[in-house]
Amino acid sequence: MDNRQEVREFLVSRRAKISPDRAGLPAGGNRRVPGLRRSEVAMLADVSVEYYAKLERGNLAGVSPAVLDAVARALQLDDAERAHLLALARAADGTSAILRRRPKVKQWSPRSSLQQVLDAVTEGPAFVRNGRMDLLAANRLARAFYSEVYASSQQPPNIARFQFLDPASRRFYPDWGFFADVCVEILHTEAGRNPHDKGLHDLVGELSTRSDEFRRRWGAHNVRHHGTGSKTFHHPVAGTLTLAYEGLELAAEPGLTLTIYTAEPGSSSEEALRLLSSWAATQEASTVDRVERAHSSVRDDAVQDASSSRRSAEGEPGSAV
């Protein structure tokens, strides 16, 4: 991601959202831009117009925390937007890459203890995702819940790709627009925290090319902290479910989030999760049965081949030797 461009577009988009009235300033006449003027933001942040213009051109390198805080107050940034601005500043200073640097591995896989934690959650979907919305680990109920996401030929399964490129998402997410907004806001937050993530860069490029809905939302530069709340889904097997969720950042795995969905006790959604759990168990048993039959067939073929080879070596009864 181009840090300077991201800074520039983020600050301009936030400035456009603040009306003079909201900022406690006279509206005046002959305003050629939506929201505040640069000079008004500079005045509210107690910096010179020239200095703020430099910031808005994308130059956050070396900017003090006090100035960043003043700009955040002037633009009335919420917690997620403030954190995004600070992440962009760290990236401009080069400290973001240092803080988030991890050993390169071909493919991440969960520790056995983490998978055991996921499997211990039996009454709701539990899964681990990264900031790119890849599904990296899950319990049985989460694999059943996101069965259409897991059906993708591209691995690892990716919620953002499902959201914008798979028509099935329109059924799975009854309030599709809200889920689309949240998805892009999570990706934009991750882009600020980790601007050098090639996988994220490639994903954003793919979605921007293939989805007008994604491209429009990406251009809005909205960000979000996504930790708790409730959502409504429509699963092809379980039907409509309204589930509460909690997202927990993994201290031992920076950048990864453990999410758990739960249903209100005694609700129709709880009954739907039981149905989904039963279906998941049936699917799993069917898969195991198919694998065992396949292995048995392979063993039978091997035994038959060995027997045929032995008879050929010894000579069939009645054959010339």
Coordinates of C-alpha atoms in Angstrom, one line a residue:
M1 CA 0.0 0.0 0.0
D2 CA 1.2 3.6 -0.8
N3 CA 1.4 5.2 2.7
R4 CA 1.4 8.7 1.4
Q5 CA -1.6 8.2 -0.8
E6 CA -3.5 6.4 2.0
V7 CA -2.7 9.3 4.5
R8 CA -3.8 11.9 1.9
E9 CA -7.1 10.2 1.0
F10 CA -7.9 9.3 4.6
L11 CA -7.4 12.9 5.9
V12 CA -9.3 14.5 3.0
S13 CA -12.2 12.0 3.5
R14 CA -12.4 12.7 7.2
R15 CA -12.3 16.5 6.7
A16 CA -15.1 16.3 4.2
K17 CA -17.3 14.6 6.8
I18 CA -17.1 17.4 9.3
S19 CA -19.5 20.3 8.7
P20 CA -18.6 23.8 10.0
D21 CA -21.7 23.7 12.2
R22 CA -20.5 20.4 13.7
A23 CA -17.1 21.9 14.4
G24 CA -18.6 24.9 16.0
L25 CA -17.6 27.3 13.2
P26 CA -19.6 29.7 11.1
A27 CA -20.7 28.2 7.8
G28 CA -20.1 31.4 5.8
G29 CA -20.8 31.5 2.1
N30 CA -19.2 30.5 -1.1
R31 CA -17.8 27.2 0.2
R32 CA -16.3 25.2 -2.7
V33 CA -15.5 22.0 -0.7
P34 CA -17.7 19.7 1.4
G35 CA -16.9 19.8 5.1
L36 CA -14.1 21.9 6.6
R37 CA -11.4 23.9 4.8
R38 CA -7.8 23.0 5.4
S39 CA -7.4 26.4 7.2
E40 CA -10.2 25.5 9.6
V41 CA -8.7 22.2 10.5
A42 CA -5.3 23.9 11.0
M43 CA -6.9 26.4 13.3
L44 CA -8.8 23.7 15.3
A45 CA -5.6 21.7 15.6
D46 CA -3.5 24.8 16.5
V47 CA -1.0 24.3 13.7
S48 CA -0.1 26.4 10.7
V49 CA -2.0 26.0 7.5
E50 CA 1.2 25.2 5.7
Y51 CA 2.0 22.5 8.2
Y52 CA -1.4 20.9 8.0
A53 CA -1.3 21.0 4.2
K54 CA 2.0 19.1 4.4
L55 CA 0.3 16.4 6.5
E56 CA -2.6 16.2 4.1
R57 CA -0.2 15.7 1.2
G58 CA 0.7 12.4 2.9
N59 CA 3.8 13.3 4.9
L60 CA 3.3 11.9 8.5
A61 CA 6.9 11.0 9.0
G62 CA 8.3 12.4 12.2
V63 CA 5.0 14.0 13.3
S64 CA 4.7 14.2 17.1
P65 CA 2.0 12.3 19.0
A66 CA 0.7 15.7 20.3
V67 CA 0.1 17.0 16.8
L68 CA -1.5 13.7 15.7
D69 CA -3.8 13.9 18.7
A70 CA -4.7 17.5 17.9
V71 CA -5.5 16.6 14.3
A72 CA -7.6 13.7 15.5
R73 CA -9.5 16.0 17.8
A74 CA -10.0 18.6 15.1
L75 CA -11.4 16.0 12.7
Q76 CA -13.5 14.4 15.5
L77 CA -12.1 10.9 14.8
D78 CA -13.6 8.0 16.6
D79 CA -11.4 5.4 18.4
A80 CA -11.0 3.3 15.2
E81 CA -10.1 6.3 13.1
R82 CA -7.7 7.6 15.6
A83 CA -5.9 4.2 15.9
H84 CA -5.8 4.1 12.0
L85 CA -4.1 7.6 11.9
L86 CA -1.5 6.5 14.5
A87 CA -0.9 3.3 12.5
L88 CA -0.4 5.3 9.3
A89 CA 2.1 7.5 11.2
R90 CA 4.0 4.5 12.5
A91 CA 4.1 3.1 8.9
A92 CA 5.5 6.5 7.7
D93 CA 8.2 6.3 10.3
G94 CA 9.0 2.7 9.3
T95 CA 8.3 1.4 12.8
S96 CA 5.2 -0.5 11.7
A97 CA 7.2 -3.0 9.8
I98 CA 9.6 -3.5 12.7
L99 CA 6.8 -4.0 15.2
R100 CA 5.0 -6.5 13.1
R101 CA 7.9 -8.4 11.6
R102 CA 7.5 -12.1 12.0
P103 CA 9.5 -15.1 10.7
K104 CA 8.4 -16.0 7.2
V105 CA 6.7 -19.3 6.9
K106 CA 5.1 -21.0 3.9
Q107 CA 1.8 -21.5 5.5
W108 CA 0.5 -20.8 9.0
S109 CA -1.0 -23.7 10.9
P110 CA -2.6 -23.6 14.4
R111 CA -0.7 -25.0 17.4
S112 CA -2.3 -28.2 18.8
S113 CA -3.3 -26.3 21.9
L114 CA -5.1 -23.6 19.9
Q115 CA -7.0 -26.2 17.9
Q116 CA -8.0 -27.9 21.2
V117 CA -9.3 -24.6 22.5
L118 CA -11.4 -24.2 19.3
D119 CA -12.7 -27.8 19.5
A120 CA -13.6 -27.3 23.2
V121 CA -16.2 -24.8 22.0
T122 CA -19.1 -27.0 21.1
E123 CA -22.2 -24.7 21.3
G124 CA -21.2 -22.1 18.7
P125 CA -18.9 -21.5 15.7
A126 CA -15.3 -20.6 16.8
F127 CA -12.6 -19.6 14.3
V128 CA -9.3 -17.8 13.9
R129 CA -8.9 -15.2 11.1
N130 CA -6.2 -12.8 10.1
G131 CA -6.6 -9.2 9.1
R132 CA -7.1 -10.2 5.4
M133 CA -10.2 -12.2 6.5
D134 CA -8.6 -15.6 5.8
L135 CA -10.1 -18.4 7.8
L136 CA -7.0 -20.1 9.3
A137 CA -8.5 -22.5 11.9
A138 CA -12.0 -23.4 13.1
N139 CA -14.0 -25.9 15.1
R140 CA -16.5 -28.3 13.5
L141 CA -19.4 -25.9 13.9
A142 CA -17.6 -23.0 12.3
R143 CA -16.6 -25.2 9.3
A144 CA -20.3 -26.1 8.9
F145 CA -21.4 -22.5 9.5
Y146 CA -19.0 -21.2 6.8
S147 CA -19.5 -24.2 4.6
E148 CA -20.0 -22.1 1.5
V149 CA -16.8 -20.1 2.2
Y150 CA -14.9 -23.4 2.7
A151 CA -16.3 -24.6 -0.7
S152 CA -14.0 -22.2 -2.5
S153 CA -11.2 -23.6 -4.6
Q154 CA -8.9 -20.9 -3.4
Q155 CA -7.1 -21.6 -0.1
P156 CA -7.1 -20.5 2.6
P157 CA -10.9 -19.7 2.6
N158 CA -11.4 -15.9 2.6
I159 CA -14.5 -14.2 3.9
A160 CA -13.9 -11.0 1.9
R161 CA -13.6 -12.9 -1.4
F162 CA -16.8 -14.8 -0.6
Q163 CA -18.5 -11.5 0.4
F164 CA -17.8 -9.7 -2.9
L165 CA -17.3 -12.5 -5.5
D166 CA -19.7 -15.3 -4.6
P167 CA -23.4 -14.8 -5.3
A168 CA -24.2 -17.1 -2.4
S169 CA -23.2 -14.3 0.0
R170 CA -26.3 -12.4 -0.9
R171 CA -28.4 -15.2 0.7
F172 CA -26.0 -15.9 3.6
Y173 CA -25.9 -12.2 4.6
P174 CA -29.5 -10.9 4.7
D175 CA -28.2 -7.3 5.3
W176 CA -25.6 -7.7 2.6
G177 CA -24.7 -4.0 2.5
F178 CA -23.9 -3.8 6.2
F179 CA -21.7 -6.9 6.0
A180 CA -19.9 -5.5 3.0
D181 CA -19.2 -2.2 4.8
V182 CA -17.8 -4.1 7.8
C183 CA -15.7 -6.3 5.7
V184 CA -14.0 -3.4 3.8
E185 CA -13.6 -1.4 7.0
I186 CA -11.7 -4.3 8.6
L187 CA -9.5 -4.7 5.6
H188 CA -8.8 -0.9 5.6
T189 CA -7.9 -1.0 9.3
E190 CA -5.4 -3.9 8.5
A191 CA -3.9 -1.9 5.6
G192 CA -3.1 0.9 8.0
R193 CA -1.5 -1.5 10.6
N194 CA 0.4 -3.6 8.1
P195 CA 0.9 -1.6 4.8
H196 CA 3.6 -4.0 3.5
D197 CA 1.4 -7.1 3.6
K198 CA 1.7 -8.4 0.0
G199 CA -1.2 -10.8 0.5
L200 CA -3.5 -8.0 1.5
H201 CA -2.2 -5.8 -1.4
D202 CA -3.0 -8.6 -3.8
L203 CA -6.5 -9.2 -2.3
V204 CA -7.4 -5.6 -2.4
G205 CA -6.2 -5.4 -6.1
E206 CA -8.2 -8.5 -7.0
L207 CA -11.4 -7.3 -5.3
S208 CA -11.1 -3.7 -6.7
T209 CA -10.7 -5.1 -10.2
R210 CA -13.6 -7.6 -10.0
S211 CA -16.2 -5.8 -7.7
D212 CA -17.6 -2.3 -8.2
E213 CA -19.2 -2.7 -4.7
F214 CA -15.8 -3.3 -3.1
R215 CA -14.0 -0.5 -5.1
R216 CA -16.6 2.1 -4.1
R217 CA -16.4 1.1 -0.4
W218 CA -12.6 1.0 -0.4
G219 CA -12.5 4.6 -1.7
A220 CA -14.5 5.8 1.3
H221 CA -11.5 5.0 3.6
N222 CA -13.7 4.0 6.5
V223 CA -12.2 1.9 9.3
R224 CA -13.7 -0.1 12.2
H225 CA -12.8 -1.8 15.5
H226 CA -14.7 -5.1 15.2
G227 CA -14.8 -6.7 18.6
T228 CA -18.3 -7.4 19.8
G229 CA -21.9 -7.2 18.6
S230 CA -24.6 -9.3 17.0
K231 CA -25.4 -10.3 13.4
T232 CA -28.1 -12.1 11.4
F233 CA -27.2 -14.8 8.9
H234 CA -29.2 -17.2 6.7
H235 CA -27.6 -20.6 6.5
P236 CA -28.6 -22.9 3.6
V237 CA -29.2 -25.8 6.1
A238 CA -29.9 -24.1 9.5
G239 CA -32.0 -21.2 8.2
T240 CA -32.0 -17.8 9.9
L241 CA -29.7 -17.2 12.9
T242 CA -29.1 -14.1 15.0
L243 CA -25.8 -14.6 16.8
A244 CA -23.8 -12.5 19.3
Y245 CA -20.1 -12.5 18.7
E246 CA -16.9 -11.7 20.6
G247 CA -13.5 -11.1 18.9
L248 CA -10.4 -11.7 21.0
E249 CA -6.9 -10.8 19.7
L250 CA -4.4 -13.6 20.3
A251 CA -1.5 -12.4 22.4
A252 CA 0.8 -15.2 21.2
E253 CA -0.1 -14.6 17.5
P254 CA -0.1 -10.8 16.8
G255 CA -2.5 -9.9 14.0
L256 CA -4.8 -12.9 14.5
T257 CA -8.3 -12.8 16.0
L258 CA -10.3 -15.6 17.7
T259 CA -14.0 -15.1 17.1
I260 CA -16.8 -17.0 18.8
Y261 CA -20.5 -16.8 17.9
T262 CA -23.2 -17.7 20.4
A263 CA -27.0 -17.8 20.4
E264 CA -29.4 -16.5 23.0
P265 CA -30.4 -19.4 25.3
G266 CA -33.8 -20.8 24.4
S267 CA -34.0 -18.9 21.1
S268 CA -34.8 -20.2 17.7
S269 CA -31.2 -19.4 16.8
E270 CA -30.0 -21.8 19.5
E271 CA -32.2 -24.5 18.0
A272 CA -30.8 -23.7 14.6
L273 CA -27.2 -24.1 15.9
R274 CA -28.2 -27.5 17.3
L275 CA -29.5 -28.5 13.8
L276 CA -26.3 -27.2 12.2
S277 CA -24.2 -29.2 14.7
S278 CA -26.2 -32.4 13.9
W279 CA -25.7 -31.7 10.2
A280 CA -22.0 -31.1 10.7
A281 CA -21.6 -34.4 12.6
T282 CA -23.5 -36.2 9.8
Q283 CA -21.3 -34.6 7.1
E284 CA -18.1 -35.5 9.1
A285 CA -19.2 -39.1 9.5
S286 CA -20.0 -39.4 5.8
T287 CA -16.6 -38.0 4.9
V288 CA -14.9 -40.5 7.3
D289 CA -16.9 -43.3 5.8
R290 CA -16.0 -42.3 2.2
V291 CA -12.3 -42.1 3.2
E292 CA -12.4 -45.5 4.8
R293 CA -14.1 -47.1 1.8
A294 CA -11.5 -45.5 -0.5
H295 CA -8.7 -46.9 1.7
S296 CA -10.3 -50.3 1.8
S297 CA -10.7 -50.3 -1.9
V298 CA -7.0 -49.4 -2.3
R299 CA -6.0 -52.2 0.1
D300 CA -8.2 -54.7 -1.7
D301 CA -6.6 -53.7 -5.1
A302 CA -3.2 -54.0 -3.6
V303 CA -3.9 -57.5 -2.2
Q304 CA -5.4 -58.6 -5.6
D305 CA -2.4 -57.2 -7.5
A306 CA 0.0 -59.0 -5.1
S307 CA -1.9 -62.3 -5.5
S308 CA -1.9 -62.0 -9.3
S309 CA 1.8 -61.3 -9.3
R310 CA 2.4 -64.3 -7.1
R311 CA 0.4 -66.6 -9.3
S312 CA 2.2 -65.3 -12.4
A313 CA 5.6 -66.0 -10.8
E314 CA 4.6 -69.5 -9.7
G315 CA 2.8 -70.3 -13.0
E316 CA -0.9 -70.9 -13.4
P317 CA -2.2 -74.5 -13.1
G318 CA -2.1 -76.2 -16.6
S319 CA 0.2 -73.6 -18.1
A320 CA 3.4 -74.5 -19.9
V321 CA 6.5 -74.2 -17.7

